[in-house]
Short mmCIF file of N, CA and C in Angstrom, two decimals:
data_model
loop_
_atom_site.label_atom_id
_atom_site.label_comp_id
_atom_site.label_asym_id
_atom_site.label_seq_id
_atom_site.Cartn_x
_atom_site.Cartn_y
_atom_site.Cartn_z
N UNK P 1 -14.96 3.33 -1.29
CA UNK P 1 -13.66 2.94 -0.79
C UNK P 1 -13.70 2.82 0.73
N UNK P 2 -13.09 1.99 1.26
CA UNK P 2 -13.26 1.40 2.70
C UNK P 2 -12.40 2.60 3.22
N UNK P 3 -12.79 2.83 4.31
CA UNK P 3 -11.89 4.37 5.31
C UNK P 3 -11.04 3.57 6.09
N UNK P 4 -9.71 3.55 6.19
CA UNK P 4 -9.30 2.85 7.28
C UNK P 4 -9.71 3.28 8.91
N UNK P 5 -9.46 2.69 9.57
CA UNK P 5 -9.97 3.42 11.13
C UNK P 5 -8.64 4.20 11.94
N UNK P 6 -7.80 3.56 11.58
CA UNK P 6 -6.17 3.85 11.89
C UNK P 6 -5.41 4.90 11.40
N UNK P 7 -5.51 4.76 10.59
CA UNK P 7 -4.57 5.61 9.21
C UNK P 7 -5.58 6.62 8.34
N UNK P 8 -4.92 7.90 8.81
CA UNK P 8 -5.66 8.92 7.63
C UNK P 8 -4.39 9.37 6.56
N UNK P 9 -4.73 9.57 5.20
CA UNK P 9 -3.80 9.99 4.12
C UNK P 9 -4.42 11.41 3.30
N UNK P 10 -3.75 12.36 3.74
CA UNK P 10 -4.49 13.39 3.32
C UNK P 10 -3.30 14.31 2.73
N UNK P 11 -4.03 14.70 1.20
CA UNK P 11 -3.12 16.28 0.63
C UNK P 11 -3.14 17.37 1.43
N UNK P 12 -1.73 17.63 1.44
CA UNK P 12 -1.55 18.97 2.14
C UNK P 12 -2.05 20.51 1.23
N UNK P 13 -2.85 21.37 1.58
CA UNK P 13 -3.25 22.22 1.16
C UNK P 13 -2.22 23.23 0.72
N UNK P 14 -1.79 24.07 -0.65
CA UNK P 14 -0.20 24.20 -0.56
C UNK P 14 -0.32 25.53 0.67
N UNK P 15 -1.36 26.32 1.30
CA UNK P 15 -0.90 27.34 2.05
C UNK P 15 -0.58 26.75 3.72
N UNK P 16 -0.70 25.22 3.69
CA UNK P 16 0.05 24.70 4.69
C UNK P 16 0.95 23.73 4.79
N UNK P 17 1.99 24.16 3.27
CA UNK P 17 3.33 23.66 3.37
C UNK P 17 4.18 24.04 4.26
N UNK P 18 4.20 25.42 4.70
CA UNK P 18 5.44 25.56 5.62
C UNK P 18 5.11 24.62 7.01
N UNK P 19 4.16 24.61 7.40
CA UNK P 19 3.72 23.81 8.22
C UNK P 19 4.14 22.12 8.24
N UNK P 20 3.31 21.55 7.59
CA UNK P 20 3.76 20.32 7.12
C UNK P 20 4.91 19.87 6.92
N UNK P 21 6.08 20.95 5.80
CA UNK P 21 7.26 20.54 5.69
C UNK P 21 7.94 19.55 6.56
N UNK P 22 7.88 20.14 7.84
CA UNK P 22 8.91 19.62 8.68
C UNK P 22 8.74 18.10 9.46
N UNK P 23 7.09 17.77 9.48
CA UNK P 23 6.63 16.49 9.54
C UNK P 23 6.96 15.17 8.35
N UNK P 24 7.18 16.26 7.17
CA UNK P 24 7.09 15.03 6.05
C UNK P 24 8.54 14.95 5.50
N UNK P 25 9.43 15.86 5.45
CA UNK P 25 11.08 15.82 4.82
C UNK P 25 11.70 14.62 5.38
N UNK P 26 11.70 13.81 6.50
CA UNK P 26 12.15 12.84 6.65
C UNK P 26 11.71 11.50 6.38
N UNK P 27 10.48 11.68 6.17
CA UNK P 27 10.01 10.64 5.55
C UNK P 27 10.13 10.57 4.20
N UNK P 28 9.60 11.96 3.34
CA UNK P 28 10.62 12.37 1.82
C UNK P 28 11.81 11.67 1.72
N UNK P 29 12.95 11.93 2.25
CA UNK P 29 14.24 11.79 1.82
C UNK P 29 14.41 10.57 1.68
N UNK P 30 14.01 9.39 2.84
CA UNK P 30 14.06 7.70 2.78
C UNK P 30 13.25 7.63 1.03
N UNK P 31 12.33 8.15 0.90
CA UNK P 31 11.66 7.37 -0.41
C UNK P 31 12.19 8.46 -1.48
N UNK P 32 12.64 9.30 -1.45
CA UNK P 32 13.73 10.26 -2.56
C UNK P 32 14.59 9.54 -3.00
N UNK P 33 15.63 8.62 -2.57
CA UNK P 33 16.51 7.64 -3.09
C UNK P 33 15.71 6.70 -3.92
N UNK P 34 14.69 6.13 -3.58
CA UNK P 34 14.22 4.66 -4.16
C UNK P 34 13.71 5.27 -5.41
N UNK P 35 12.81 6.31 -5.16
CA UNK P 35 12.57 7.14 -6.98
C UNK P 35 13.51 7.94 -7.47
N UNK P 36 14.45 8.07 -7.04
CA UNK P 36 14.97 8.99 -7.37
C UNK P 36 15.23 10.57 -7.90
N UNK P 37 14.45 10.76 -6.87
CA UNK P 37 13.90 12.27 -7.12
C UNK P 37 14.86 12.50 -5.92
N UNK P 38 15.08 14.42 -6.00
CA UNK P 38 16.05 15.08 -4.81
C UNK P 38 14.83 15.62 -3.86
N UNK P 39 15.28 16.06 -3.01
CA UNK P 39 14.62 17.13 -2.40
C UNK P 39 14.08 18.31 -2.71
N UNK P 40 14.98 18.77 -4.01
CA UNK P 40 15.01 20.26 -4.43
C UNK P 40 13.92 19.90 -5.48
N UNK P 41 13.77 18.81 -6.29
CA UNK P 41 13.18 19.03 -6.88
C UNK P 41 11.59 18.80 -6.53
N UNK P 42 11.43 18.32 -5.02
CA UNK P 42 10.46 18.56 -4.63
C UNK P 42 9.95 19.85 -4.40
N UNK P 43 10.61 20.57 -3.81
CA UNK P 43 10.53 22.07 -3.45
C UNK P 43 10.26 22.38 -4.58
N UNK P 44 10.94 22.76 -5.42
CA UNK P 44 10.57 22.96 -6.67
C UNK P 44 9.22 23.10 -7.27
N UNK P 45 8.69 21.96 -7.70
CA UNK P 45 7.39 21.49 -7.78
C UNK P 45 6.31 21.90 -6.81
N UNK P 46 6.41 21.73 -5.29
CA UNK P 46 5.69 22.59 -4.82
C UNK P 46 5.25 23.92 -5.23
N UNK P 47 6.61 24.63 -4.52
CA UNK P 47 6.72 25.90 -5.51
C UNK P 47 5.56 26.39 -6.15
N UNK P 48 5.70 25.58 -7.06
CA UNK P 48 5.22 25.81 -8.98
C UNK P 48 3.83 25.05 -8.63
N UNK P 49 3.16 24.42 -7.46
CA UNK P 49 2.37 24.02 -7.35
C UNK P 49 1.85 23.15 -8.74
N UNK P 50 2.83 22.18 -9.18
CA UNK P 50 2.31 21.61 -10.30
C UNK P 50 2.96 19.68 -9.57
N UNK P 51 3.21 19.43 -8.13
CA UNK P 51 3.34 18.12 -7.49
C UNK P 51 2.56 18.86 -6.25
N UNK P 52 1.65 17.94 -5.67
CA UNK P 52 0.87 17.53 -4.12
C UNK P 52 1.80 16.61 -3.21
N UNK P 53 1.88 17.33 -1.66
CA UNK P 53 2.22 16.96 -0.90
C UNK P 53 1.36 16.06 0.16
N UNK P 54 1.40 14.72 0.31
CA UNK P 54 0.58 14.37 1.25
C UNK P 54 1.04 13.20 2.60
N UNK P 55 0.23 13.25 3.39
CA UNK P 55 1.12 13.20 4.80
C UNK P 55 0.24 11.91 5.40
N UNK P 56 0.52 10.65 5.69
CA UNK P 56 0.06 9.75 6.65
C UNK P 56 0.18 9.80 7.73
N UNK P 57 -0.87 9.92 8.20
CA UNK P 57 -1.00 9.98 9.77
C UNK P 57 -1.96 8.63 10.58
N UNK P 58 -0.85 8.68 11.89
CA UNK P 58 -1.50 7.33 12.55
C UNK P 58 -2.88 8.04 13.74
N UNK P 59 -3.74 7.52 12.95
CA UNK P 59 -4.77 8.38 14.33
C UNK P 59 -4.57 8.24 15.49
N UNK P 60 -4.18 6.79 15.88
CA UNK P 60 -4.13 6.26 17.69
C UNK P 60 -3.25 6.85 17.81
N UNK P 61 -1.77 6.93 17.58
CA UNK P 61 -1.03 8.26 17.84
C UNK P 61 -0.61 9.68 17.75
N UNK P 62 -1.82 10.18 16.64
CA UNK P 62 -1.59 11.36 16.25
C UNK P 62 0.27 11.94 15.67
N UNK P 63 0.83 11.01 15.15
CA UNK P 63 1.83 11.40 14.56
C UNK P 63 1.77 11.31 13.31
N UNK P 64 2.43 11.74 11.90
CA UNK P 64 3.10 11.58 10.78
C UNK P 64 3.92 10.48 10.68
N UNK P 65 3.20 9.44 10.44
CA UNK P 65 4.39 7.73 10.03
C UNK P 65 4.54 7.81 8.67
N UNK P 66 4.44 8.58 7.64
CA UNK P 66 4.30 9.06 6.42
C UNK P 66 4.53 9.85 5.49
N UNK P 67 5.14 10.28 4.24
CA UNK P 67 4.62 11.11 3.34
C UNK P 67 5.26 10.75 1.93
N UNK P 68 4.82 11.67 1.00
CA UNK P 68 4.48 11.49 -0.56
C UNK P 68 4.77 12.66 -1.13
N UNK P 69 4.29 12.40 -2.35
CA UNK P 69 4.32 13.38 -3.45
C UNK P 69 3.63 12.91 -4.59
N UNK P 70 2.51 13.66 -5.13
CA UNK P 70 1.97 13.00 -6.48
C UNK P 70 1.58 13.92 -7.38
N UNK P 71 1.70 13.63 -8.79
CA UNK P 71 1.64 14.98 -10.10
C UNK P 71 0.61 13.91 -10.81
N UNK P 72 0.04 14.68 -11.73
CA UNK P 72 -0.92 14.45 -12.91
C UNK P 72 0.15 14.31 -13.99
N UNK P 73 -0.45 12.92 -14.27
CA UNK P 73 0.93 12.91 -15.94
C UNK P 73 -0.48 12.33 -17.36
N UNK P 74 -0.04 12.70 -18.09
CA UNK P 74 -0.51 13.14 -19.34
C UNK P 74 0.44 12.30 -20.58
N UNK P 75 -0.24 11.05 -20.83
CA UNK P 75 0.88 10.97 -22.24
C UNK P 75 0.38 10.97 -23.56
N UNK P 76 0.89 10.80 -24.47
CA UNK P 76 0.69 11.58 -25.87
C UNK P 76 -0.77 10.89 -26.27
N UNK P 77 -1.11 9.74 -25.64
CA UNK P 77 -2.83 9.21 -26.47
C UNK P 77 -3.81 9.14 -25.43
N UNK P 78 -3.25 10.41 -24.45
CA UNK P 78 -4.45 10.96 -23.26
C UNK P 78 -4.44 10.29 -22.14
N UNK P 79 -3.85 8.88 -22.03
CA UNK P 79 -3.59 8.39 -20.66
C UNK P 79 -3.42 9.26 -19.81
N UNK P 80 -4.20 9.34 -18.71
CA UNK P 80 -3.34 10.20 -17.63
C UNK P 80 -3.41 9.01 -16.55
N UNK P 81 -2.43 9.24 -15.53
CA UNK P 81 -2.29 8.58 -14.45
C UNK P 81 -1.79 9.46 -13.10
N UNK P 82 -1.68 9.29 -11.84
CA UNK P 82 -1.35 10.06 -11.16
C UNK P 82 0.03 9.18 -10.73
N UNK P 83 1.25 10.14 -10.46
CA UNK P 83 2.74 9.36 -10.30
C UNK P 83 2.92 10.04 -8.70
N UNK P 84 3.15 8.93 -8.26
CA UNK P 84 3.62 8.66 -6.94
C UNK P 84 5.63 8.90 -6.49
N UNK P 85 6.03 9.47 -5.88
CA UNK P 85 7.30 9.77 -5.81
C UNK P 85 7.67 10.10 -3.95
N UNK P 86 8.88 9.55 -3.85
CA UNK P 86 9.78 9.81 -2.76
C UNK P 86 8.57 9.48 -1.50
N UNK P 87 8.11 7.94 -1.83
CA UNK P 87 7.05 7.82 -0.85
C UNK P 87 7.77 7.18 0.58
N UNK P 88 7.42 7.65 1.77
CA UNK P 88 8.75 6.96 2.61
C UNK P 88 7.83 7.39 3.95
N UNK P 89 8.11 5.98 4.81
CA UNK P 89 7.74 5.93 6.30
C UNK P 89 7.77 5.07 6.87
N UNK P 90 7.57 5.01 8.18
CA UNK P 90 7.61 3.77 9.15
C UNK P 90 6.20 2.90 8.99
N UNK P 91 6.79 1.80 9.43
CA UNK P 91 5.99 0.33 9.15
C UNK P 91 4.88 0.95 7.94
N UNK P 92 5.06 0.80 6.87
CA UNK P 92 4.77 1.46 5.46
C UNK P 92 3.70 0.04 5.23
N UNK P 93 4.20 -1.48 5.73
CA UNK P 93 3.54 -2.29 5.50
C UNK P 93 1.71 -2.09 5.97
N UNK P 94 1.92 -1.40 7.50
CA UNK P 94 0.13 -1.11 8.35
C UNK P 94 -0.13 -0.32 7.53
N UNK P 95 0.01 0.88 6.74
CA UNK P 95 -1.08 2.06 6.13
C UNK P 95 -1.06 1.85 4.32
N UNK P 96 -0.38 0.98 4.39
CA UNK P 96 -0.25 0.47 2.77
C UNK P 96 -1.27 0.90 1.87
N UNK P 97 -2.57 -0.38 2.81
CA UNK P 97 -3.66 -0.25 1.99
C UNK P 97 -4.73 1.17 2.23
N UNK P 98 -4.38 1.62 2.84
CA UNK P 98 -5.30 3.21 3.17
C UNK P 98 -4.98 3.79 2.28
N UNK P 99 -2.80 3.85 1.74
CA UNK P 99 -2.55 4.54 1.17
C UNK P 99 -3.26 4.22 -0.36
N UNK P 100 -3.29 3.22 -0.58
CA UNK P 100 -3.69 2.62 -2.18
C UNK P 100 -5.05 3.24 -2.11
N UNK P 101 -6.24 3.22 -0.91
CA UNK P 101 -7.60 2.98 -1.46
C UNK P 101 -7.81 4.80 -1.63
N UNK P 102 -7.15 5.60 -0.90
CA UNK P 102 -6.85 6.94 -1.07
C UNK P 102 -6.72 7.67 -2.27
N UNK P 103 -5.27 6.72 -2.69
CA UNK P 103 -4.42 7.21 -4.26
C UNK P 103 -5.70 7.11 -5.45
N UNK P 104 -6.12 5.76 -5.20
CA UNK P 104 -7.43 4.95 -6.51
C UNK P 104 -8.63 6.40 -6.37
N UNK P 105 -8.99 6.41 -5.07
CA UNK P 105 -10.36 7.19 -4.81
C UNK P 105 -9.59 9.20 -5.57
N UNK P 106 -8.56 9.44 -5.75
CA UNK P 106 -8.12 11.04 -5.82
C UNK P 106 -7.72 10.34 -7.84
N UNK P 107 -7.59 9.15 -8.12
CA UNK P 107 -7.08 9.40 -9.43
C UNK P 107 -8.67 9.42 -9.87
N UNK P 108 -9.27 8.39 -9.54
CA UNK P 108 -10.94 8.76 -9.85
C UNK P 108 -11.20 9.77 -10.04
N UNK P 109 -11.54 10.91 -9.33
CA UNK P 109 -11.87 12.20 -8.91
C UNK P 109 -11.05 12.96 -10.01
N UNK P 110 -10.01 12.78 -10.39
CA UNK P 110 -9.40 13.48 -11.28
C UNK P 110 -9.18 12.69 -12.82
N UNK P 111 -10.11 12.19 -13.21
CA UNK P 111 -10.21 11.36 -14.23
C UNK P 111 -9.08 10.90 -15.21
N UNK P 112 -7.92 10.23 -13.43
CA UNK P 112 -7.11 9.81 -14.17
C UNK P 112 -7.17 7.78 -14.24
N UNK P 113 -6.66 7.19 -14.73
CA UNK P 113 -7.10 5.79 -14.93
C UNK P 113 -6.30 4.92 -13.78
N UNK P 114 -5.32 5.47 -13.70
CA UNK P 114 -4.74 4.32 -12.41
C UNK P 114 -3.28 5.24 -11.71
N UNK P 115 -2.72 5.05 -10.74
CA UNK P 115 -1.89 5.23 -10.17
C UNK P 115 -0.25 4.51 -10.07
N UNK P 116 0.47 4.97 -10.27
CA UNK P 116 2.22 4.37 -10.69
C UNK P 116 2.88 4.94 -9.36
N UNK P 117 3.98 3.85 -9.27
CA UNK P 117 4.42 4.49 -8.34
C UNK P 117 6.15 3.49 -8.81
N UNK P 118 7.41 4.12 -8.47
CA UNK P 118 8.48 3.69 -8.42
C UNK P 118 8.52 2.94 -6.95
N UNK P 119 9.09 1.70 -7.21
CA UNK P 119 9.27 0.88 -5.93
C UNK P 119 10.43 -0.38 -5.80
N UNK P 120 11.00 -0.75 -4.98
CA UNK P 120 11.66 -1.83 -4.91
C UNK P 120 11.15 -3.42 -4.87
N UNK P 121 11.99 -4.35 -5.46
CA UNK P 121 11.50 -5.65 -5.15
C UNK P 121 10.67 -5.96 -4.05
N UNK P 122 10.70 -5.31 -3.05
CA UNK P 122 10.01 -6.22 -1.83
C UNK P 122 8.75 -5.85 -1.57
N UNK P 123 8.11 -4.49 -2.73
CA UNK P 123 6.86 -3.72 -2.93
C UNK P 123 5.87 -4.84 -2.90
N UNK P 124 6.35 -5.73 -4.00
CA UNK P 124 5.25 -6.63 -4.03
C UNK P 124 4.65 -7.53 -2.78
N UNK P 125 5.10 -7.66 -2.06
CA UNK P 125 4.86 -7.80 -0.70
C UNK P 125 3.81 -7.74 0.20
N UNK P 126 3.83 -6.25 -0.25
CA UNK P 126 2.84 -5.48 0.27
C UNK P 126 1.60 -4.80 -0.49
N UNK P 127 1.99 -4.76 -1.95
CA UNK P 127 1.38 -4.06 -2.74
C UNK P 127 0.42 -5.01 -3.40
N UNK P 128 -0.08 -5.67 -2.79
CA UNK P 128 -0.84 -6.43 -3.30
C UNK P 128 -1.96 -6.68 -4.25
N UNK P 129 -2.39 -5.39 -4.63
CA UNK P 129 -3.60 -4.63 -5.92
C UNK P 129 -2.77 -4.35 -6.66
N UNK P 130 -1.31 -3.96 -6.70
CA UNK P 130 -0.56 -3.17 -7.11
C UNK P 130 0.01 -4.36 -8.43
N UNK P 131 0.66 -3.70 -9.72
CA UNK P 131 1.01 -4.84 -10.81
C UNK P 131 1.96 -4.28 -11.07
N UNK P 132 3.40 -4.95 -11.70
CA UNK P 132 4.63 -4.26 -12.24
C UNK P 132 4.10 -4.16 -13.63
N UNK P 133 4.40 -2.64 -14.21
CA UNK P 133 4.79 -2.78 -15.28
C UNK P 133 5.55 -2.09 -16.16
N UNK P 134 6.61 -1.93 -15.21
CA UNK P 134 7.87 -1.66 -15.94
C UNK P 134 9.08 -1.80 -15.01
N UNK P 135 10.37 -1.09 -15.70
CA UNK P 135 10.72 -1.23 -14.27
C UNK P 135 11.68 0.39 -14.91
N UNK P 136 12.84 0.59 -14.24
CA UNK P 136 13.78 1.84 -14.22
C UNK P 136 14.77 1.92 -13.68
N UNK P 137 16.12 1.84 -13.93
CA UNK P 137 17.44 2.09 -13.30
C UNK P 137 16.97 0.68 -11.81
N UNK P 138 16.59 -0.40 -11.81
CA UNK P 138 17.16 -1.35 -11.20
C UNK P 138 15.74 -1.76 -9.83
N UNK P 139 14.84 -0.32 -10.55
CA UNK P 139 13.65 -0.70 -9.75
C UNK P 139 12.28 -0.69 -10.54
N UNK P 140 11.17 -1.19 -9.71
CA UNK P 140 9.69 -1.43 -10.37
C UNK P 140 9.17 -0.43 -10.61
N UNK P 141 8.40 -0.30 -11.72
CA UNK P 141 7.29 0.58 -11.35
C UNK P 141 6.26 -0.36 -11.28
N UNK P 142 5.01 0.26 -10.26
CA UNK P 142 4.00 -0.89 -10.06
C UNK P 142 3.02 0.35 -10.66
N UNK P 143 1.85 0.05 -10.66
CA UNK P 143 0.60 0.32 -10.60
C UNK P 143 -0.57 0.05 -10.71
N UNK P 144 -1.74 0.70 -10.00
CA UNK P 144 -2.83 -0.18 -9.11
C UNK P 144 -3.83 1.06 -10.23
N UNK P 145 -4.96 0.09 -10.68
CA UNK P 145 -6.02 0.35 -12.00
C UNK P 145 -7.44 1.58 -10.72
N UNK P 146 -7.67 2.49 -11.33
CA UNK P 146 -8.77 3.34 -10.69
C UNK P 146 -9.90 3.28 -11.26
N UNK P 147 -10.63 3.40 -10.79
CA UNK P 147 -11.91 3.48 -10.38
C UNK P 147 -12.72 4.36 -11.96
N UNK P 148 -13.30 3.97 -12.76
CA UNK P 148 -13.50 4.87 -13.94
C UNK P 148 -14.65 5.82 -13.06
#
C-alpha cells in the first residue's frame, strides 16, 4: 500500500484516549450526523473497547484534520467487514486516499474482506475505489474490496 507523504491515519491506542479525545470530538460530531451515530454511543464503545478510535493527521502541519471510528462486524455466513462511522474533517477530499489505503491495509490484517462506510451523495466524488451498495435513511453506504 502506497504511504502517503502528507497524511498519516493512525488507531488510537485505547490508553491514549483521554488524550486524543479532545483532538478528534470535533471532527466526530460533523461525521456523527451523516452516520448517524451520537457521541455517547461512541464513548460507549470505546469504553467497552469493542469500536477503534483513529485520528488523521496532516504531517506539514502537525495538526488533527481528522477522525473516525471503526468496529469488526460479523454477519451470519462469516462475512466480516470493518464499519466505518462518524468519519469527519477538513478538506476530507486531500487525505481521502491515505484514508482508504489505511482502512484496506487494517481490514487485511484482520481478515476482514472489505471496508463500509455510511456516506452522502457527494462521497462518490471522492471515493473513487469506493462502490455503493446500499444505501440507509437517505444516505450511501459505499465500500472499498480488501486485500485477501
Amino acid at each position: 500500500m502506497p504511504v502517503s507523504a502528507e497524511f498519516r491515519v493512525d488507531r488510537v491506542p485505547y490508553w491514549m484516549l483521554r488524550q486524543a479525545w479532545p483532538q478528534a470530538v470535533r471532527h466526530l460530531q460533523r461525521g456523527a450526523a451523516v452516520s448517524q451515530t451520537s457521541l455517547l454511543q461512541i464513548v460507549a464503545g470505546l469504553e467497552a473497547e469493542t469500536v477503534d478510535l483513529w485520528l488523521v493527521t496532516d504531517r506539514t502541519r502537525s495538526t488533527v484534520c481528522g477522525a473516525f471510528v471503526t468496529d469488526i462486524n460479523r454477519e451470519g455466513d462469516g462475512y466480516r467487514f470493518i464499519g466505518v462511522s462518524a468519519l469527519g474533517g477538513s478538506d476530507v477530499r486531500s487525505w481521502f486516499d491515505a484514508f482508504t489505503d489505511r482502512l484496506v491495509q487494517f481490514a487485511s490484517k484482520h481478515r476482514c474482506s472489505s471496508v463500509r462506510a455510511v456516506g452522502r451523495k457527494g462521497w462518490g466524488r471522492i471515493a473513487k475505489q469506493w462502490r455503493v451498495v446500499g444505501s440507509m435513511s437517505g444516505q450511501f453506504i459505499y465500500e472499498v474490496e480488501a486485500a485477501p
